Short mmCIF file of C-alpha atoms in Angstrom, two decimals:
data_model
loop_
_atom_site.label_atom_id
_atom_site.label_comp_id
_atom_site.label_asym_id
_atom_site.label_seq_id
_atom_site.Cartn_x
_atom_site.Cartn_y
_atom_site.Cartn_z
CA UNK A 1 125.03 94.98 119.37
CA UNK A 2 124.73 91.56 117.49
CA UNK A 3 127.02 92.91 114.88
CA UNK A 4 129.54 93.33 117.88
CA UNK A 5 129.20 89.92 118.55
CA UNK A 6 129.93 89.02 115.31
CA UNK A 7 133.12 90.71 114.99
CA UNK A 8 134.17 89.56 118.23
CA UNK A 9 133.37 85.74 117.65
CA UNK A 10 135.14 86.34 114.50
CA UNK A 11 138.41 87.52 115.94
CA UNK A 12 138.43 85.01 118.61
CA UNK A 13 138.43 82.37 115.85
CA UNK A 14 141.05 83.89 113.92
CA UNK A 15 143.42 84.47 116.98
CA UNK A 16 142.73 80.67 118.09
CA UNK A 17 143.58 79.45 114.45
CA UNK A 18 146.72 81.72 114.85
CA UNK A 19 147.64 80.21 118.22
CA UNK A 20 147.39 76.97 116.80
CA UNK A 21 149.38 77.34 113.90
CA UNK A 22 152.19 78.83 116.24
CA UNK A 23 151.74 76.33 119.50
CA UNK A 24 152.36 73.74 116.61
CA UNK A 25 155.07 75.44 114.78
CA UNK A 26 156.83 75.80 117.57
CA UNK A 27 156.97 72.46 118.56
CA UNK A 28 157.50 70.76 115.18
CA UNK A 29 159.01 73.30 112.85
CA UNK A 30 162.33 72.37 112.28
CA UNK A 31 164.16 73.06 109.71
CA UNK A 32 166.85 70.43 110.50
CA UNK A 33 168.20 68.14 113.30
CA UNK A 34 171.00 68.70 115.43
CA UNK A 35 173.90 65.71 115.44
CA UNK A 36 173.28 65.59 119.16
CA UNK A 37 169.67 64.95 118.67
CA UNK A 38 170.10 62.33 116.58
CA UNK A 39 172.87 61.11 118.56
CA UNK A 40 171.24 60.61 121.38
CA UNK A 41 168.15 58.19 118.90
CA UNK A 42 169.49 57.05 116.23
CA UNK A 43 167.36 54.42 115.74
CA UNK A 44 164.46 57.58 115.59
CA UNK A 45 166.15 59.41 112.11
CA UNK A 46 166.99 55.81 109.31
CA UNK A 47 165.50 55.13 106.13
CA UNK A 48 164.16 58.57 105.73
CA UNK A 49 165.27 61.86 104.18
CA UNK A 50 166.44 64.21 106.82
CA UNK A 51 168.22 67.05 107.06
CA UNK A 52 171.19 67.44 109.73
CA UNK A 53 172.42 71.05 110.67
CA UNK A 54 175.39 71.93 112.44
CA UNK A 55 179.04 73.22 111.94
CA UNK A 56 181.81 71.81 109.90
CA UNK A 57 184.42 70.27 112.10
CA UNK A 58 188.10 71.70 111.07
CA UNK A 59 190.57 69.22 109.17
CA UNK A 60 187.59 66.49 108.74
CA UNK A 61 186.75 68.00 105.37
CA UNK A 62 187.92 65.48 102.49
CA UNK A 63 187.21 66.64 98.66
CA UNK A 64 187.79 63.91 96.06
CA UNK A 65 187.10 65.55 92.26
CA UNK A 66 187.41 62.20 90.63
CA UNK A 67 184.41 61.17 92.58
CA UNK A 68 182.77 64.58 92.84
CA UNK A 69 182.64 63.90 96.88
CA UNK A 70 182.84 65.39 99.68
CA UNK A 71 183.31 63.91 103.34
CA UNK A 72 183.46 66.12 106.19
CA UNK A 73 181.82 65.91 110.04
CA UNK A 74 179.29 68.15 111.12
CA UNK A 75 178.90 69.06 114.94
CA UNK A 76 177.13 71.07 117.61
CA UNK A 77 179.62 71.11 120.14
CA UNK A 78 182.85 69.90 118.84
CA UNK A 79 182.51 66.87 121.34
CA UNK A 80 180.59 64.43 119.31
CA UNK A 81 179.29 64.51 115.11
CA UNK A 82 178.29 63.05 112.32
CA UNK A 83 180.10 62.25 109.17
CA UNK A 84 178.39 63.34 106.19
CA UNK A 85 179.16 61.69 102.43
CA UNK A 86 178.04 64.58 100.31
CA UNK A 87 177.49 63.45 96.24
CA UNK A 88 177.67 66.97 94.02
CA UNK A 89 180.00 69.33 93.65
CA UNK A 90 181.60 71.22 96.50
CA UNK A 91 179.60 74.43 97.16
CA UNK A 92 181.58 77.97 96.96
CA UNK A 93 180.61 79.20 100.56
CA UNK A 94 181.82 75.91 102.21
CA UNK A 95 184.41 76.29 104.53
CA UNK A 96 185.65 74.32 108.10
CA UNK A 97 184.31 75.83 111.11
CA UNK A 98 181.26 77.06 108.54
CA UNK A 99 177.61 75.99 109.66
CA UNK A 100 176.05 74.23 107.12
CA UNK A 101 172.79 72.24 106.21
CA UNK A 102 172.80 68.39 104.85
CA UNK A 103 169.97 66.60 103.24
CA UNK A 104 170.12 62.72 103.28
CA UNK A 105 170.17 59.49 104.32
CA UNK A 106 171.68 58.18 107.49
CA UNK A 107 172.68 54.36 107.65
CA UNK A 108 173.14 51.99 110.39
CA UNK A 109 177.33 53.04 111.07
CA UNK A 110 175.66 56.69 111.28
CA UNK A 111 176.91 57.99 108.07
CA UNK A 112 174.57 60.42 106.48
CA UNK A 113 174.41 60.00 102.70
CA UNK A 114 173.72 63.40 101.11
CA UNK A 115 172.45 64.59 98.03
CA UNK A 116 171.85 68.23 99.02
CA UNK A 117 174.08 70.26 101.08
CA UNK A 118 172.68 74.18 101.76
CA UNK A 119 175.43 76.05 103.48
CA UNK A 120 174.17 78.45 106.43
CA UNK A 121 175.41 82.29 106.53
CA UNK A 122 175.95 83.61 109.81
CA UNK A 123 175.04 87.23 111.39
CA UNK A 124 177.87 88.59 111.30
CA UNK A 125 179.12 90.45 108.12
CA UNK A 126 182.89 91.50 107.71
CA UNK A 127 185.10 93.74 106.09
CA UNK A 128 187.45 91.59 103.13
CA UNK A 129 190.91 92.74 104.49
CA UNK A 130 192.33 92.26 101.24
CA UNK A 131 190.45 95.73 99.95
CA UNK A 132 191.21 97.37 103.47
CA UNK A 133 194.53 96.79 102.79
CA UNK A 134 195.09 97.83 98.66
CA UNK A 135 192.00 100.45 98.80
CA UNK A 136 191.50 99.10 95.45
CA UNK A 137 187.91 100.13 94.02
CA UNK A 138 185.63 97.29 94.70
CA UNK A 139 183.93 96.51 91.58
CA UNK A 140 187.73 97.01 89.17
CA UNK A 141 189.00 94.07 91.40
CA UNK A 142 185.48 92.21 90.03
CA UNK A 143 186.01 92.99 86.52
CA UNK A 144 189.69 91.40 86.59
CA UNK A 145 188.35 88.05 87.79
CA UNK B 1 155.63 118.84 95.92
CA UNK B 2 154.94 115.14 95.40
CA UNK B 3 157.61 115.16 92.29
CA UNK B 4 159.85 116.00 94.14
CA UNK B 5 160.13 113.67 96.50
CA UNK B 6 160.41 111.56 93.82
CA UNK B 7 163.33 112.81 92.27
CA UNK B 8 164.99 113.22 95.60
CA UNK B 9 164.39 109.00 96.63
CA UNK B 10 166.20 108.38 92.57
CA UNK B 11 168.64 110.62 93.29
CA UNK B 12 169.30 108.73 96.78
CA UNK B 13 168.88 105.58 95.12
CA UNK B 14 171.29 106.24 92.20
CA UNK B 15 173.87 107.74 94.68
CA UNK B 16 173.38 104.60 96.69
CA UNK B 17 174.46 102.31 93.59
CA UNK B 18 177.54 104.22 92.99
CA UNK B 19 178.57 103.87 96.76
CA UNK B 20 177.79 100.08 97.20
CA UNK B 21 179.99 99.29 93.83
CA UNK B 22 182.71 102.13 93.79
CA UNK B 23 183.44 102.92 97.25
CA UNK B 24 181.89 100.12 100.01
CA UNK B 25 184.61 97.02 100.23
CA UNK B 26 182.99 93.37 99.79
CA UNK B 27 182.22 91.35 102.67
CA UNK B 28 185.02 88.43 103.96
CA UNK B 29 183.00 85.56 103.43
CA UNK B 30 180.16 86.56 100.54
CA UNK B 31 182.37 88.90 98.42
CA UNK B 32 180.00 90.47 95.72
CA UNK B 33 176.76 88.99 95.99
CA UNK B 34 176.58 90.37 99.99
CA UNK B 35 175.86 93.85 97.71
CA UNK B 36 172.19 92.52 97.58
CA UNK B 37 171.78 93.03 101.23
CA UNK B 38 171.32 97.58 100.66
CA UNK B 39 167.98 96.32 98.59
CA UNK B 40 166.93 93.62 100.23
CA UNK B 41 167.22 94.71 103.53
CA UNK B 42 165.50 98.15 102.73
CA UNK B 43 162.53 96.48 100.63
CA UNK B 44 161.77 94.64 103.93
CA UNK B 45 161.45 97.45 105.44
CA UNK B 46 159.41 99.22 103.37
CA UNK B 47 157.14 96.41 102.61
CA UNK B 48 156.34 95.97 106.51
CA UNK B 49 156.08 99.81 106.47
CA UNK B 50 153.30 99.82 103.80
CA UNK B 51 151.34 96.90 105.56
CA UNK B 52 151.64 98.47 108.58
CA UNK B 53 150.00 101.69 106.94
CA UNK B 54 147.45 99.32 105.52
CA UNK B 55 146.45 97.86 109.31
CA UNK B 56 146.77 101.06 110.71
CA UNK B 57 144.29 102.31 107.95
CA UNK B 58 141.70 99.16 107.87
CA UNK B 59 141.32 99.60 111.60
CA UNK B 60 140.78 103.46 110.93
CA UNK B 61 138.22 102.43 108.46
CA UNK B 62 135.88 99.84 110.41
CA UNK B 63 135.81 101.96 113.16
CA UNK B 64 135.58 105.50 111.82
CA UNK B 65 134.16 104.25 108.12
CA UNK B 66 136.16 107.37 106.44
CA UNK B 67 136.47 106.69 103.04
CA UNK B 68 140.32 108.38 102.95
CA UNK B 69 141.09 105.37 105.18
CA UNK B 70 139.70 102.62 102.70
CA UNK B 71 141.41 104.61 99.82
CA UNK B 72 144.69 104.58 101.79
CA UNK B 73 144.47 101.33 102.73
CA UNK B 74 144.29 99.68 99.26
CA UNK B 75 146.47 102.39 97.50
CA UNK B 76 149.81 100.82 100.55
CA UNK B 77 148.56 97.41 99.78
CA UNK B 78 149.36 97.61 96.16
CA UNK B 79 152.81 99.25 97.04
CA UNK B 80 153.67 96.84 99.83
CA UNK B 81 153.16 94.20 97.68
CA UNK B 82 155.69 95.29 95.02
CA UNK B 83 158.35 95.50 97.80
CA UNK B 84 157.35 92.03 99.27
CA UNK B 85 157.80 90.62 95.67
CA UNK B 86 161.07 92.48 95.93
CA UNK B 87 162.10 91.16 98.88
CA UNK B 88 161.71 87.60 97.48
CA UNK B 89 163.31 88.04 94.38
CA UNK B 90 166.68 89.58 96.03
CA UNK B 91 166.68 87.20 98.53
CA UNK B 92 166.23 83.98 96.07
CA UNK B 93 169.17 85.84 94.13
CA UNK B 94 171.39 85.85 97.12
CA UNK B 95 170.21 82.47 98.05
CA UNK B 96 171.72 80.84 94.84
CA UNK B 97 175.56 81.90 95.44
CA UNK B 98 175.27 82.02 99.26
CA UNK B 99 173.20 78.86 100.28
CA UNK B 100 173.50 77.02 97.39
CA UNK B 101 169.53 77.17 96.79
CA UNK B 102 167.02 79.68 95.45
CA UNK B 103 164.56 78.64 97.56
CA UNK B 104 163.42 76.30 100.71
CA UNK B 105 160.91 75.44 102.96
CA UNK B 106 162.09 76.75 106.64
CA UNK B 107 159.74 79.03 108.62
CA UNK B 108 161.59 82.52 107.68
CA UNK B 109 160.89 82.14 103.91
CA UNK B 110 157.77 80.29 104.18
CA UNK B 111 155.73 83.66 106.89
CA UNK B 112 157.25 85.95 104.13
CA UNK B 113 155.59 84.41 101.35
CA UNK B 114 152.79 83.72 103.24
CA UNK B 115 152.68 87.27 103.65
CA UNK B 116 153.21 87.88 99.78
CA UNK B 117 150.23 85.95 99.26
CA UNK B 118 147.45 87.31 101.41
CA UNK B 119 148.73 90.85 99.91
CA UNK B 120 148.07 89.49 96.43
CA UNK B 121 145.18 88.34 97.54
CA UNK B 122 144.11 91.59 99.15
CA UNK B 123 144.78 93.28 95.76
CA UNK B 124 143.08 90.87 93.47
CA UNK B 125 139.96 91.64 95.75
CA UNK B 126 140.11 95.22 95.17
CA UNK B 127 140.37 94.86 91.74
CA UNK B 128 137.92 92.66 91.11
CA UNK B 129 135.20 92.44 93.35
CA UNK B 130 132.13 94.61 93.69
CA UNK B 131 133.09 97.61 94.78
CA UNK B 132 131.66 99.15 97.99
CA UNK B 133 130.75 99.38 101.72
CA UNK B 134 131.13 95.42 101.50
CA UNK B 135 133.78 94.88 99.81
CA UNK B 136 135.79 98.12 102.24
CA UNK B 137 135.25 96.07 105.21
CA UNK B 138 136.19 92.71 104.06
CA UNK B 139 139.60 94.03 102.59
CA UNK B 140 140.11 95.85 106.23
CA UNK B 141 139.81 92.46 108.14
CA UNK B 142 141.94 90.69 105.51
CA UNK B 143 144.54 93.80 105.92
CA UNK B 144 144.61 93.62 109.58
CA UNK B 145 145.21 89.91 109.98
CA UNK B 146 147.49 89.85 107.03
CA UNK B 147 149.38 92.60 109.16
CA UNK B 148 149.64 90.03 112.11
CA UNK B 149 151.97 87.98 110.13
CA UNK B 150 155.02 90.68 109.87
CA UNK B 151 155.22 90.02 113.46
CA UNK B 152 155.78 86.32 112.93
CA UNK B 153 157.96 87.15 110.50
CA UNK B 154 160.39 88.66 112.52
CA UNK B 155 160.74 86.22 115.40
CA UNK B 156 160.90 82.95 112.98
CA UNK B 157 164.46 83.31 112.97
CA UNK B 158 164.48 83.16 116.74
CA UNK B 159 161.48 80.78 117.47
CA UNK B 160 162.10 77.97 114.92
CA UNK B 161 165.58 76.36 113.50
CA UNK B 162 165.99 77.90 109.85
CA UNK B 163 168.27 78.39 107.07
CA UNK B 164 168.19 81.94 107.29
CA UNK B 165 170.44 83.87 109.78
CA UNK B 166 168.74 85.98 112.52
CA UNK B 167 168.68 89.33 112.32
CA UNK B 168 171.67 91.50 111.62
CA UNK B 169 170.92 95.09 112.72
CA UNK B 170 168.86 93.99 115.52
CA UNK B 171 171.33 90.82 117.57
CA UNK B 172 171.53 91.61 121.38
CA UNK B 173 175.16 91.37 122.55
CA UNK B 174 176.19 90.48 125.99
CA UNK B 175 173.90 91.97 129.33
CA UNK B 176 171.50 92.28 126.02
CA UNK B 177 172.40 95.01 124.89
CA UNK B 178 171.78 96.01 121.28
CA UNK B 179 174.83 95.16 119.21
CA UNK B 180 174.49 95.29 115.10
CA UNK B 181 176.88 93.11 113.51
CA UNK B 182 178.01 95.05 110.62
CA UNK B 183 181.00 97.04 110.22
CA UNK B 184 180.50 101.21 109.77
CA UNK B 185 181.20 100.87 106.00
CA UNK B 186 178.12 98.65 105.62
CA UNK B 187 176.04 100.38 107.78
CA UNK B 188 176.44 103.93 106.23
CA UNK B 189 175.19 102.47 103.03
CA UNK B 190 172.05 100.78 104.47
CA UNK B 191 170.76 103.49 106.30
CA UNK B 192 170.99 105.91 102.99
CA UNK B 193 168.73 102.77 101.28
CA UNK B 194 166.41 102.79 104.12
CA UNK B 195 166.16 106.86 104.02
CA UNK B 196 165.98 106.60 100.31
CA UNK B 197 163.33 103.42 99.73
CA UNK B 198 161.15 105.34 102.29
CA UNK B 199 160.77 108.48 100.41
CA UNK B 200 160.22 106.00 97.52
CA UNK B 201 157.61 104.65 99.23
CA UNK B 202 156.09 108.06 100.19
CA UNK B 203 156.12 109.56 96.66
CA UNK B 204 154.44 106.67 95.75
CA UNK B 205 152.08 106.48 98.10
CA UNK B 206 151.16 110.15 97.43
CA UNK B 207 151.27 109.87 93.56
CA UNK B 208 148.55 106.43 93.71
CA UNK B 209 146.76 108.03 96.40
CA UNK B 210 146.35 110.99 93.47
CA UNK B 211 145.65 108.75 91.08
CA UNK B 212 143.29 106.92 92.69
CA UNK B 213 141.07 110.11 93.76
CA UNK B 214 140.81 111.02 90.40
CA UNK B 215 139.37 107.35 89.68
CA UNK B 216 136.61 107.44 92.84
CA UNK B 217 135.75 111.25 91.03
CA UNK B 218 135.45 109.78 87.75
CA UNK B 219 133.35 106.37 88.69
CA UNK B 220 131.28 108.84 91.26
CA UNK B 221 130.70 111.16 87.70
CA UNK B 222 129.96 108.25 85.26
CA UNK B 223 127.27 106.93 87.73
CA UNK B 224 125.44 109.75 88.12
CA UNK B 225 125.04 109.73 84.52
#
């Protein structure tokens, strides 16, 4: 019986460490702010490194090569944003309309300075219509690039 | 019987490679590197597969204390963590072109290492402690709560904010309904790596579970020497 017990106890302790990992997961893990969060505070998100998730607003995108910058506005609901000052070279999978993931610092006017910028892949995986279209065998297309 | 099945999972495998690069278009957005997704995708699978075998087995063990079940147990584990490491490896390789980063912090990627871990730990156990009743029924309780993570695993994506998408095969369309969000000619693909990594997994499985008979005869034989 006391070995019972023991497995029990055990369990219990386990399960509660488990809880507690996920009650405070759940109420802290984020992997980024929204703009509307930190529209709404400010004040809560300066002079520390954050990260700021949302999608790319279309036509707000500005790429300067010279500078090796790139300006766009990120958004959660196309009502309201935040413009984003992105140092490094423009990543591959960036596109308007794209969700995407900034790392920096935001300043008093609310422009987020960032130095890393992770772009987010959706779901939802499509057919290229350009090989619907020429039937062409995927990988010969891949060798002519 | 057991070779077999091997050469039948290759020959799925092999057939797989030529249909993913000759005769499955690239995806809109990801092009090339969205290939990744027929081994990553399975080797998930597989690796929750073999730690489910491994719970499934470690509670078979403490309560029944068959020795098959420890033997089975430890033989998955060892599998299970090859396909874990697998799963890490494609994804940080799909990460690179697709994210821009190998590797971050957010609650998908950080349960499936996490997961990784207490397998490698499970195995290092086996290895090297003493072996025995004692060491049978620690390994079960570290297999069954290690198991309890695959669960978290699969609802980070919907719980917490993270880089990586949510689930693919299983989003819920409207009046939730069950509505993958693939086209046909990536689906078709998949589902001949899933069919083919699981008979993989079996003849592997079957092969260590061979193998490591023949050990327990030969340890059994030296110590009654």
């Amino acid at each position: 019986m006391g070995n019972h017990y023991r497995v029990v106890i055990g369990a219990v302790i386990i399960l509660a460490i488990l809880g507690g990992i996920l009650y405070k997961g759940s109420q802290s893990t984020v992997f980024y702010f929204t703009p509307n969060e930190i529209g709404q505070a400010p004040e809560r998100y300066l002079a520390r490194t954050i990260r700021v998730g949302g999608l790319v607003v279309p036509n707000s995108t500005k790429w300067d090569p010279d500078a090796v910058t790139l300006w766009f506005t990120v958004t959660e609901d196309f009502n309201s944003g935040i413009r984003v000052r992105y140092a490094g070279p423009k990543p591959d999978m960036f596109r308007e309309g794209q969700g995407v993931v900034a790392e920096g610092i935001l300043d008093e006017r609310g422009l987020l300075w960032a130095s890393t910028l992770l772009v987010k892949h959706s779901e939802d995986y499509k057919v290229d219509p350009k090989q619907v279209t020429d039937k062409k065998m995927a990988y010969k297309s891949l060798l002519r690039e | 019987m057991v070779a077999i099945l091997g050469w039948v999972s290759l020959a799925g495998l092999a057939a797989l490679g030529v249909w993913i690069f000759a005769f499955t278009p690239s995806d809109d957005l990801m092009g090339f590197s969205q290939k990744i997704m027929y081994l990553h995708v399975p080797s998930v699978w597989v690796a929750y597969l073999a730690f489910f075998v491994v719970f499934f087995c470690s509670v078979g063990y403490l309560w029944k204390r068959e020795v098959l079940f420890d033997r089975a147990a430890r033989c998955s584990a060892e599998i299970g963590v090859v396909f874990c490491g697998l799963v890490l490896a494609t994804g940080s390789i799909w990460g690179r072109p697709t994210w821009g980063t190998y590797w971050v912090w957010d609650a998908r990627l950080t349960t499936t290492l996490l997961l990784f871990l207490v397998f490698v730990g499970y195995v290092v156990l086996r290895a090297f402690a003493e072996p025995g009743e004692k060491q049978a029924r620690l390994a079960a309780v570290i297999g069954i709560v290690g198991f309890l993570d695959i669960p978290l695993i699969h609802v980070s994506v919907q719980w917490w904010r993270t880089l990586h998408q949510p689930s693919t095969l299983f989003k819920v369309g409207e009046q939730g309904r069950p509505a993958p969000s693939l086209p046909p000619e990536f689906l078709w693909p998949l589902l001949l790596g899933f069919v083919a990594m699981t008979l993989l997994y079996a003849f592997l499985l079957l092969y260590r579970l061979r193998v490591a008979a023949l050990e327990d005869d030969l340890e059994q034989r030296l110590a009654r020497q």
